[in-house]
XYZ file of C-alpha atoms in Angstrom:
673
model
C 33.424 233.916 49.212
C 32.860 233.092 45.550
C 30.131 235.074 43.853
C 27.009 233.276 42.725
C 24.911 233.966 39.695
C 21.892 236.121 40.354
C 19.052 234.046 41.801
C 21.200 230.990 42.559
C 22.162 229.750 45.990
C 25.765 229.494 47.143
C 26.831 225.845 46.935
C 30.329 225.972 48.407
C 31.293 224.427 51.750
C 33.583 227.306 52.834
C 32.027 230.638 53.807
C 33.305 234.060 54.819
C 34.294 233.940 58.499
C 32.085 236.297 60.570
C 33.747 239.174 62.446
C 36.848 238.647 60.343
C 40.009 240.472 61.461
C 42.990 239.867 59.120
C 45.526 241.381 61.549
C 44.355 239.126 64.364
C 44.541 236.071 62.089
C 48.024 237.058 60.880
C 49.199 237.305 64.493
C 47.649 233.909 65.317
C 49.464 232.275 62.400
C 52.758 233.948 63.331
C 52.410 232.655 66.904
C 51.556 229.155 65.633
C 54.812 229.070 63.633
C 57.081 230.789 66.183
C 59.691 228.864 68.146
C 60.496 225.148 67.984
C 57.897 223.210 65.960
C 54.583 224.594 64.791
C 50.986 224.391 65.994
C 49.542 222.583 62.963
C 46.103 222.230 64.545
C 45.739 226.018 64.896
C 47.023 226.601 61.357
C 44.582 224.190 59.729
C 41.655 225.327 61.879
C 42.201 228.969 60.963
C 42.956 228.596 57.249
C 40.122 226.153 56.509
C 37.666 228.456 58.312
C 38.363 231.473 56.094
C 37.266 232.123 52.505
C 39.902 232.536 49.808
C 39.298 236.281 49.670
C 39.891 236.513 53.428
C 43.084 234.435 53.144
C 44.467 236.976 50.657
C 43.827 239.735 53.194
C 45.631 237.676 55.863
C 48.656 237.328 53.522
C 48.724 241.100 53.070
C 48.405 241.775 56.819
C 51.128 239.218 57.591
C 53.536 240.996 55.228
C 52.602 244.409 56.673
C 53.031 243.259 60.296
C 56.145 241.073 59.970
C 57.748 241.936 56.615
C 57.603 238.249 55.685
C 55.823 236.172 53.075
C 53.173 233.976 54.729
C 53.235 231.292 52.033
C 57.038 231.008 52.292
C 56.770 230.614 56.095
C 54.056 227.959 55.759
C 56.216 226.055 53.268
C 59.133 226.159 55.711
C 57.089 225.018 58.740
C 54.890 222.340 57.144
C 55.720 219.233 55.135
C 54.280 216.697 52.737
C 50.652 216.513 51.632
C 49.486 218.765 54.461
C 51.856 221.504 53.314
C 50.685 221.189 49.689
C 47.046 221.443 50.760
C 47.523 224.471 53.027
C 49.736 226.339 50.544
C 47.199 225.726 47.740
C 44.449 227.142 49.941
C 46.491 230.319 50.422
C 46.688 231.044 46.688
C 43.865 232.667 44.662
C 42.119 229.972 42.579
C 43.540 231.224 39.276
C 47.105 231.175 40.668
C 46.486 227.742 42.165
C 45.395 226.474 38.715
C 48.404 228.179 37.125
C 50.786 226.403 39.538
C 49.110 223.031 38.880
C 49.470 223.471 35.107
C 53.077 224.663 35.433
C 53.896 221.537 37.451
C 52.015 219.367 34.908
C 54.118 220.542 31.968
C 57.481 221.009 33.703
C 60.250 218.451 33.692
C 60.226 215.062 31.979
C 56.789 213.949 30.818
C 53.436 215.715 31.038
C 50.598 215.174 33.531
C 47.851 215.056 30.912
C 45.164 214.170 33.474
C 45.795 217.430 35.331
C 45.615 219.456 32.096
C 42.383 217.711 31.105
C 40.739 218.211 34.497
C 41.465 221.944 34.717
C 40.931 222.996 31.109
C 37.806 220.866 30.555
C 36.011 222.166 33.645
C 36.697 225.900 33.980
C 34.290 228.633 32.883
C 35.221 231.366 30.393
C 35.894 233.816 33.220
C 38.021 231.306 35.147
C 39.987 230.546 31.967
C 40.764 234.235 31.377
C 41.881 234.615 35.007
C 44.075 231.516 34.692
C 45.856 232.850 31.584
C 46.493 236.198 33.306
C 47.690 234.515 36.542
C 50.113 232.269 34.622
C 51.567 235.297 32.834
C 51.887 237.194 36.112
C 53.422 234.320 38.103
C 55.840 232.902 35.503
C 56.228 235.706 32.929
C 55.367 233.191 30.248
C 52.499 232.678 27.816
C 50.356 229.694 28.842
C 49.185 228.906 25.307
C 52.778 228.812 24.027
C 53.847 226.521 26.883
C 50.969 224.106 26.231
C 51.734 224.066 22.488
C 55.352 223.326 23.320
C 54.462 220.397 25.575
C 51.554 218.686 23.739
C 50.747 217.687 20.175
C 48.094 216.691 17.664
C 44.344 217.013 18.158
C 44.824 216.916 21.931
C 46.877 220.109 21.682
C 44.351 221.781 19.357
C 41.421 221.148 21.724
C 43.393 222.397 24.741
C 44.187 225.621 22.858
C 40.509 226.066 21.891
C 39.414 225.613 25.519
C 42.131 227.982 26.692
C 40.586 230.836 24.691
C 37.586 230.913 27.070
C 35.215 231.788 24.244
C 32.436 229.229 24.788
C 29.067 230.762 23.889
C 26.764 231.805 26.734
C 23.922 229.482 27.768
C 21.279 231.819 26.331
C 22.699 231.110 22.852
C 20.582 228.152 21.691
C 19.256 227.598 18.175
C 17.005 224.615 17.373
C 18.093 224.624 13.727
C 21.740 224.700 14.761
C 21.154 221.810 17.196
C 20.018 219.617 14.291
C 22.910 220.808 12.137
C 25.474 220.063 14.862
C 24.040 216.581 15.373
C 24.346 215.922 11.632
C 27.865 217.362 11.488
C 29.063 215.249 14.441
C 27.450 212.118 12.993
C 29.002 212.701 9.580
C 32.378 213.551 11.145
C 32.457 210.248 13.021
C 30.059 207.365 12.443
C 29.407 208.028 8.734
C 32.981 208.858 7.767
C 35.866 206.576 6.859
C 38.296 207.919 9.422
C 37.228 210.788 11.643
C 36.961 214.537 11.058
C 38.354 215.577 14.447
C 38.098 219.276 13.569
C 34.288 219.130 13.702
C 34.357 217.556 17.176
C 36.826 220.221 18.345
C 34.859 223.135 16.905
C 31.422 222.079 18.193
C 32.429 220.747 21.626
C 34.920 223.556 22.189
C 32.711 226.535 21.330
C 28.980 225.858 21.688
C 27.183 226.818 24.915
C 26.573 224.155 27.548
C 22.792 224.394 27.211
C 23.045 224.089 23.435
C 25.318 221.053 23.705
C 22.992 219.304 26.153
C 20.266 219.570 23.507
C 22.737 218.338 20.879
C 23.563 215.305 23.041
C 19.859 214.495 23.525
C 19.152 214.773 19.794
C 22.282 212.788 18.941
C 21.018 209.894 21.062
C 17.577 210.005 19.414
C 19.042 210.242 15.912
C 21.835 207.667 16.147
C 20.614 205.373 18.915
C 23.842 205.833 20.875
C 25.106 208.483 23.320
C 27.775 210.920 22.148
C 30.225 209.292 24.584
C 29.976 205.992 22.703
C 30.826 207.720 19.419
C 33.785 209.515 21.015
C 35.112 206.221 22.399
C 34.683 204.570 19.004
C 36.103 207.363 16.853
C 38.812 209.052 18.958
C 41.731 207.680 20.962
C 44.406 208.419 23.556
C 44.557 211.695 25.471
C 42.345 213.399 22.876
C 39.574 210.874 23.584
C 39.978 211.364 27.359
C 39.839 215.151 26.982
C 36.678 215.074 24.858
C 34.960 212.685 27.278
C 35.868 215.030 30.157
C 34.419 217.991 28.229
C 31.172 216.070 27.640
C 30.954 215.082 31.323
C 31.455 218.688 32.446
C 28.813 219.901 30.007
C 26.347 217.345 31.355
C 27.213 218.024 35.024
C 30.436 219.541 36.347
C 29.719 218.424 39.951
C 29.194 214.846 38.753
C 32.513 214.970 36.870
C 34.327 216.008 40.055
C 32.472 213.481 42.206
C 33.754 210.779 39.854
C 37.301 212.184 39.908
C 37.302 212.227 43.722
C 36.041 208.653 43.914
C 38.742 207.427 41.539
C 41.387 209.370 43.465
C 40.624 207.320 46.592
C 39.378 203.926 45.425
C 41.674 200.917 45.410
C 45.203 200.782 46.786
C 46.898 204.128 47.317
C 45.486 207.636 47.060
C 46.076 210.131 44.255
C 46.697 212.958 46.700
C 47.496 215.637 44.109
C 44.104 215.098 42.462
C 42.333 214.971 45.826
C 43.959 218.221 46.998
C 43.397 220.031 43.719
C 39.675 219.260 43.595
C 38.947 219.842 47.288
C 40.680 223.235 47.127
C 39.270 224.394 43.786
C 35.627 223.383 44.413
C 35.322 224.314 48.105
C 33.833 227.715 47.274
C 31.983 226.724 44.103
C 29.943 223.502 44.182
C 31.215 221.217 46.964
C 27.690 220.634 48.317
C 26.486 219.435 44.907
C 29.576 217.237 44.540
C 28.906 215.731 47.978
C 25.268 214.936 47.210
C 26.056 213.418 43.816
C 28.922 211.439 45.379
C 26.523 209.949 47.927
C 23.900 209.245 45.259
C 26.338 207.618 42.868
C 28.598 205.652 45.204
C 26.248 204.981 48.149
C 28.712 206.426 50.650
C 29.545 209.953 51.709
C 32.583 211.857 50.445
C 33.341 212.635 54.099
C 33.485 208.945 55.093
C 35.705 208.048 52.136
C 38.183 210.843 52.948
C 38.109 209.793 56.616
C 38.966 206.186 55.756
C 41.567 207.010 53.117
C 43.709 209.749 54.710
C 45.243 210.515 58.103
C 46.587 213.160 60.478
C 46.259 216.914 60.010
C 45.934 216.297 56.254
C 42.732 214.347 56.904
C 41.385 216.961 59.340
C 41.937 219.763 56.823
C 40.282 217.827 53.984
C 37.267 217.035 56.177
C 36.937 220.726 57.032
C 36.876 221.548 53.305
C 34.310 218.796 52.735
C 32.081 220.578 55.228
C 29.967 217.720 56.589
C 29.118 214.029 56.558
C 26.141 213.156 54.354
C 25.830 209.776 56.071
C 25.116 211.555 59.361
C 21.565 212.369 60.406
C 20.236 215.709 59.269
C 22.628 216.274 56.360
C 20.354 216.990 53.393
C 20.661 219.539 50.615
C 17.392 220.428 48.862
C 18.964 221.908 45.733
C 21.412 219.041 45.332
C 18.610 216.516 45.900
C 16.868 218.136 42.937
C 20.087 217.909 40.900
C 20.419 214.224 41.818
C 16.798 213.637 40.847
C 17.291 215.336 37.487
C 20.380 213.188 36.839
C 18.441 209.932 36.821
C 15.186 211.428 35.541
C 16.920 212.653 32.383
C 18.602 209.296 31.815
C 15.498 207.233 32.577
C 12.597 209.309 31.308
C 14.038 210.476 27.996
C 12.601 208.170 25.385
C 15.625 205.960 24.956
C 14.934 202.918 22.853
C 15.638 199.711 24.776
C 17.838 197.447 22.724
C 19.182 193.972 23.240
C 22.393 192.526 21.854
C 20.938 189.292 20.453
C 18.700 189.456 17.380
C 16.985 186.986 15.086
C 19.571 185.619 12.645
C 19.163 186.499 8.972
C 18.697 183.578 6.569
C 17.761 181.411 9.552
C 17.692 177.674 8.769
C 16.579 175.543 11.747
C 17.284 172.366 9.802
C 20.942 173.308 9.199
C 21.352 174.486 12.813
C 19.893 171.259 14.215
C 22.255 169.183 12.081
C 25.261 171.320 13.041
C 24.446 170.948 16.747
C 23.996 167.165 16.403
C 27.363 166.929 14.657
C 28.990 169.078 17.382
C 27.850 166.607 20.048
C 28.308 163.315 18.162
C 31.250 160.999 18.689
C 34.218 161.551 20.988
C 34.573 165.051 22.356
C 32.292 168.051 21.956
C 32.617 171.000 19.611
C 31.761 173.723 22.163
C 32.699 176.513 19.751
C 29.937 175.527 17.301
C 27.383 175.172 20.085
C 28.262 178.631 21.442
C 28.268 180.236 17.998
C 24.830 178.931 17.010
C 22.983 179.382 20.295
C 24.311 182.856 21.141
C 23.551 184.181 17.639
C 19.909 183.081 17.426
C 16.900 184.717 19.028
C 14.994 182.750 21.659
C 12.133 182.140 19.222
C 14.621 180.687 16.721
C 16.132 178.460 19.433
C 12.672 176.979 20.099
C 12.369 176.160 16.393
C 15.785 174.474 16.519
C 14.639 172.351 19.501
C 11.548 171.222 17.593
C 13.503 170.487 14.410
C 16.145 168.549 16.388
C 13.443 166.292 17.851
C 11.767 165.843 14.446
C 15.037 164.900 12.727
C 16.769 162.806 15.365
C 14.031 161.772 17.792
C 16.157 163.232 20.564
C 15.708 166.016 23.097
C 18.232 168.776 22.365
C 18.221 169.987 25.991
C 19.032 166.491 27.263
C 21.867 166.112 24.735
C 23.329 169.505 25.699
C 23.174 168.547 29.413
C 25.154 165.383 28.745
C 27.793 167.097 26.603
C 28.604 170.339 28.435
C 28.932 171.126 32.117
C 29.479 173.797 34.764
C 28.979 177.498 34.109
C 28.815 177.022 30.328
C 26.014 174.450 30.688
C 24.047 176.771 32.970
C 24.365 179.590 30.429
C 23.604 177.579 27.273
C 20.660 175.706 28.824
C 19.289 178.995 30.129
C 19.404 180.457 26.623
C 17.554 177.413 25.254
C 14.589 177.884 27.584
C 11.681 180.233 26.754
C 12.169 183.385 28.921
C 9.128 182.803 31.165
C 10.150 179.199 31.860
C 13.726 180.333 32.546
C 12.518 182.910 35.090
C 10.150 180.353 36.634
C 13.071 177.959 37.071
C 15.224 180.672 38.691
C 12.399 181.459 41.133
C 11.930 177.744 41.917
C 15.675 177.318 42.586
C 15.637 180.401 44.812
C 13.033 178.737 47.035
C 14.446 175.197 47.017
C 16.319 173.497 49.845
C 17.550 175.078 53.056
C 17.329 178.849 52.999
C 15.834 181.162 50.430
C 17.695 183.247 47.835
C 15.763 186.460 48.495
C 17.952 188.537 46.156
C 16.947 186.451 43.135
C 13.251 186.630 44.072
C 13.533 190.420 44.369
C 15.540 190.858 41.156
C 13.037 188.978 38.993
C 9.724 190.079 40.534
C 10.716 193.750 40.946
C 11.863 194.213 37.347
C 9.543 192.238 35.058
C 6.640 193.810 33.158
C 3.016 192.764 33.709
C 3.079 190.611 30.573
C 6.331 188.952 31.676
C 4.964 188.292 35.182
C 1.770 186.727 33.814
C 3.840 184.488 31.514
C 6.036 183.458 34.479
C 2.922 182.488 36.484
C 1.696 180.270 33.650
C 5.134 178.704 33.165
C 5.521 178.040 36.911
C 2.137 176.307 37.080
C 2.904 174.266 33.961
C 6.401 173.192 35.049
C 5.910 172.652 38.793
C 2.145 171.986 39.160
C 1.845 174.636 41.840
C 0.977 178.319 41.683
C 3.796 180.833 42.112
C 1.737 182.603 44.784
C 1.444 179.392 46.844
C 5.191 178.800 46.520
C 5.991 182.337 47.677
C 3.489 182.071 50.541
C 5.057 178.887 51.889
C 8.662 180.079 51.542
C 8.539 183.700 52.739
C 6.809 185.578 55.537
C 5.601 188.930 56.872
C 5.764 192.166 54.892
C 8.332 190.674 52.522
C 5.887 187.943 51.489
C 3.124 190.502 50.942
C 5.415 192.585 48.712
C 6.463 189.586 46.597
C 2.898 188.313 46.197
C 1.726 191.788 45.205
C 4.477 191.987 42.556
C 3.730 188.418 41.400
C 0.132 189.291 40.490
C 1.371 191.337 37.527
C -1.237 194.029 38.099
C 0.907 197.162 37.966
C -0.986 200.074 36.413
C 0.158 200.894 32.891
C -1.077 204.457 32.389
C 0.691 207.783 32.769
C 1.049 209.996 35.821
C -1.671 211.569 37.947
C -0.191 214.635 39.658
C -2.825 214.938 42.407
C -2.547 211.238 43.195
C 1.271 211.508 43.075
C 1.214 214.165 45.819
C -1.009 211.928 47.975
C 1.265 208.946 47.348
C 4.346 211.026 48.229
C 2.643 212.041 51.499
C 2.021 208.364 52.321
C 5.706 207.617 51.657
C 6.784 210.549 53.847
C 4.543 209.378 56.699
C 5.590 205.727 56.634
C 9.248 206.756 56.428
C 8.612 209.058 59.404
C 9.744 212.317 57.853
C 6.362 213.950 57.242
C 5.629 217.199 59.071
C 2.114 216.057 59.971
C 1.903 212.271 60.481
C -1.625 210.927 60.321
C -3.400 207.620 60.161
C -2.882 204.115 61.456
C 0.661 202.729 60.974
C -0.520 199.353 59.620
C -2.841 201.045 57.157
C -0.021 203.345 56.018
C 2.327 200.381 55.473
C -0.257 198.718 53.246
C -0.794 201.925 51.284
C 2.974 202.414 50.835
C 3.337 198.861 49.523
C 0.393 199.450 47.190
C 2.016 202.619 45.839
C 5.362 200.952 45.060
C 3.952 197.630 43.844
C 0.970 198.731 41.742
C 1.500 202.281 40.424
C 2.821 202.700 36.860
C 6.465 203.604 36.274
C 5.693 207.110 34.886
C 3.459 207.777 37.892
C 6.096 206.566 40.374
C 8.695 208.861 38.810
C 6.341 211.738 39.532
C 5.808 210.426 43.099
C 9.571 210.424 43.672
C 9.821 214.010 42.402
C 6.936 215.120 44.641
C 8.617 213.327 47.557
C 11.788 215.369 47.028
C 9.802 218.612 46.779
C 7.920 217.731 49.962
C 10.813 216.512 52.123
C 14.138 217.425 50.432
C 14.996 213.725 50.638
C 15.633 211.191 47.892
C 13.246 208.305 48.559
C 15.871 205.652 47.820
C 18.229 207.030 50.471
C 15.452 207.290 53.044
C 14.358 203.691 52.463
C 17.979 202.596 52.929
C 18.251 204.585 56.165
C 14.870 203.840 57.726
C 14.175 200.247 56.668
C 16.079 196.996 56.982
C 16.332 193.431 55.753
C 14.481 191.946 52.798
C 11.714 194.579 52.874
C 14.315 197.328 52.418
C 16.043 195.394 49.615
C 12.734 194.821 47.787
C 11.660 198.463 47.973
C 15.119 199.717 46.926
C 15.069 197.348 43.912
C 11.639 198.659 42.862
C 12.781 202.291 43.180
C 16.003 201.665 41.259
C 14.118 199.779 38.540
C 11.678 202.674 38.179
C 14.487 205.225 38.070
C 16.625 203.416 35.508
C 16.212 199.682 34.938
C 19.324 199.222 32.744
C 21.409 200.901 35.476
C 19.896 198.538 38.060
C 21.105 195.559 36.021
C 24.480 197.196 35.323
C 24.961 197.399 39.106
C 23.967 193.732 39.495
C 26.521 192.713 36.869
C 29.278 194.835 38.397
C 28.680 193.425 41.884
C 28.648 189.872 40.499
C 32.216 190.357 39.268
C 33.892 192.722 41.733
C 36.171 191.555 44.519
C 37.439 188.029 45.101
C 35.408 185.383 43.316
C 32.590 185.699 40.802
C 28.864 185.229 41.355
C 28.406 183.197 38.167
C 24.716 182.527 38.819
C 23.785 186.214 38.925
C 26.078 186.988 35.990
C 24.463 184.224 33.926
C 20.903 185.105 34.954
C 21.218 188.775 33.985
C 23.068 188.101 30.718
C 20.513 185.477 29.641
C 17.388 187.355 30.697
C 18.366 190.795 29.316
C 20.158 189.763 26.106
C 17.122 190.394 23.884
C 15.610 193.241 25.930
C 18.063 195.933 27.041
C 21.584 194.512 27.329
C 22.921 197.203 24.965
C 21.500 199.881 27.310
C 22.967 198.014 30.295
C 26.372 198.076 28.598
C 26.159 201.852 28.210
C 25.177 202.379 31.834
C 27.985 200.038 32.922
C 30.776 201.934 31.156
C 29.315 205.292 32.190
C 29.232 204.380 35.889
C 32.285 202.158 36.253
C 34.579 203.642 33.611
C 35.240 200.269 32.030
C 33.195 198.271 29.592
C 31.098 195.231 30.454
C 33.183 193.385 27.850
C 36.391 194.242 29.762
C 34.866 193.235 33.109
C 33.752 189.833 31.760
C 37.112 189.303 30.066
C 38.967 189.997 33.310
C 36.732 187.854 35.520
C 35.818 184.692 33.570
C 37.617 182.200 31.341
C 37.341 179.442 28.763
C 34.167 178.641 26.862
C 32.041 180.375 29.512
C 33.948 183.586 28.731
C 33.454 183.115 24.972
C 29.707 182.592 25.350
C 29.314 185.605 27.658
C 31.250 187.861 25.271
C 29.068 186.687 22.380
C 25.966 187.688 24.378
C 27.607 190.975 25.395
C 27.703 191.806 21.722
C 30.694 194.101 21.515
C 33.368 196.197 23.179
C 32.410 199.763 24.118
């Protein structure tokens, strides 16, 4: 079994087999391969139940007992993906990595993704073992082979990583953090062209802990994450390598969770990647990878492997996975803490919220009003001018244009726009022309009109708006529809869901900081209502009311502390428990509140992604989010989008919409990441 650092818990899924007898195992494998055909079930059961160290002892015993090479016999008896998996398990990790790299650089073409994955993720010690294993297995120098098969800055960074000389995590200097931030900024954003050598030196040599501080300071100093600068300044395989290095520095298990997801999503499976990761991480951090996988993709790694593979290959992979995190009772306290820290760091660090639409410089409402009138006058409509003006003015400036238009022409600009444009473009442009509170009020009214209620829209708006925004929506609703929002919600919804919405619609969420004692009490209430507390107490109805009060009225900083206390108390993430234990609109409302508290831009990034994935586009949700967040946090949403989905919001919009609607959305998006 792999060694763990002093004081840390073992996080692999494969353990030393108790009462291990290498001779007995060697005999069992020999029997399984003797005669016509082979007993694949026995082979996979035995090999996936032993640690790598024990497998090496079995290889030695097999040779001693039968004078044969076990790996050669397994290769002869097995075939395909199952053979590759089993044979990889039989090699020491360093030799397994050496074989993967040899395959990646042999023959025509190079598998750069394999090189990036291995060399960006291994520790100093693992790197030294890899170099030695390569030399031993192939009698060649790994550095020379990589230099012979790669080029440019990509080659230079691979060679730096290959040295295995990254500083230890106890090497952190505050002065050097500031200097590195300045050097990276000057090497990229402030320089005509890019000084790649600075990126290579700093990212290739500094300790992980030091670099995490550098990344935090870089964001505060420049207003953008280091990943955004890398995407903007570097390109090709070098860019991909540096992004992989950054991901591994932030969280190696998260990097592998993402790699596994991409290996199985969509049509076809990247089996080589799947095998390589499942083998190499099974005795290191598979439990952390599993928990992050479930947190990030809302499904277990086990279930995805089960649905994406078959036969003995599937059975062996599931054994390496070690358990189904969608099954009852599968919870990992340490990984729950890791998952919590992932979103706490992204949400709690003082990241400035930034929109993509700003007040125009040298604003002239008179000129804009005249240009819009000209664009709509006569035969045909100049949609390009309309889009250009309206998407490049702040909402306050648009209201001035409306007033000026009426003063000059005695006409209502909104009415003229309605008569000249139609469909998705009209919905978007007219939404931008409305004051935000009136726009939200209209969306809520539409959600409650006619047969059926659009609960998702009600939840999205009421669960994410600030107190000031909610109060403004109430006033706008009363003004526009001559009825209070509370009365409308009361007549159109029912039960606990209605109570939640009305509570949110009061706009009375506390605005102070956290209260640790109160947070522990609130976490206990959550644990009791979700039926995972050790000592349930109190009336169920009373507890439900208290739980609703906690989620609907406590401040965001306080709720973040409640969620942390909940994890400490139960080893559960509150979002996952709500999803498991609750149902229907109540579940959806509570999940939306929790996600908004954790990371509001990520919540909206998910909404945008879901509005465009699969067959067809949910244009209403796409429009609503783009309009309502364009001056608040759409730039932050863009960053969360590319980080989670590995493609930019700009690319997603471009691939899913068309025509003038596409042009207007891209203008609001504000750029390509």
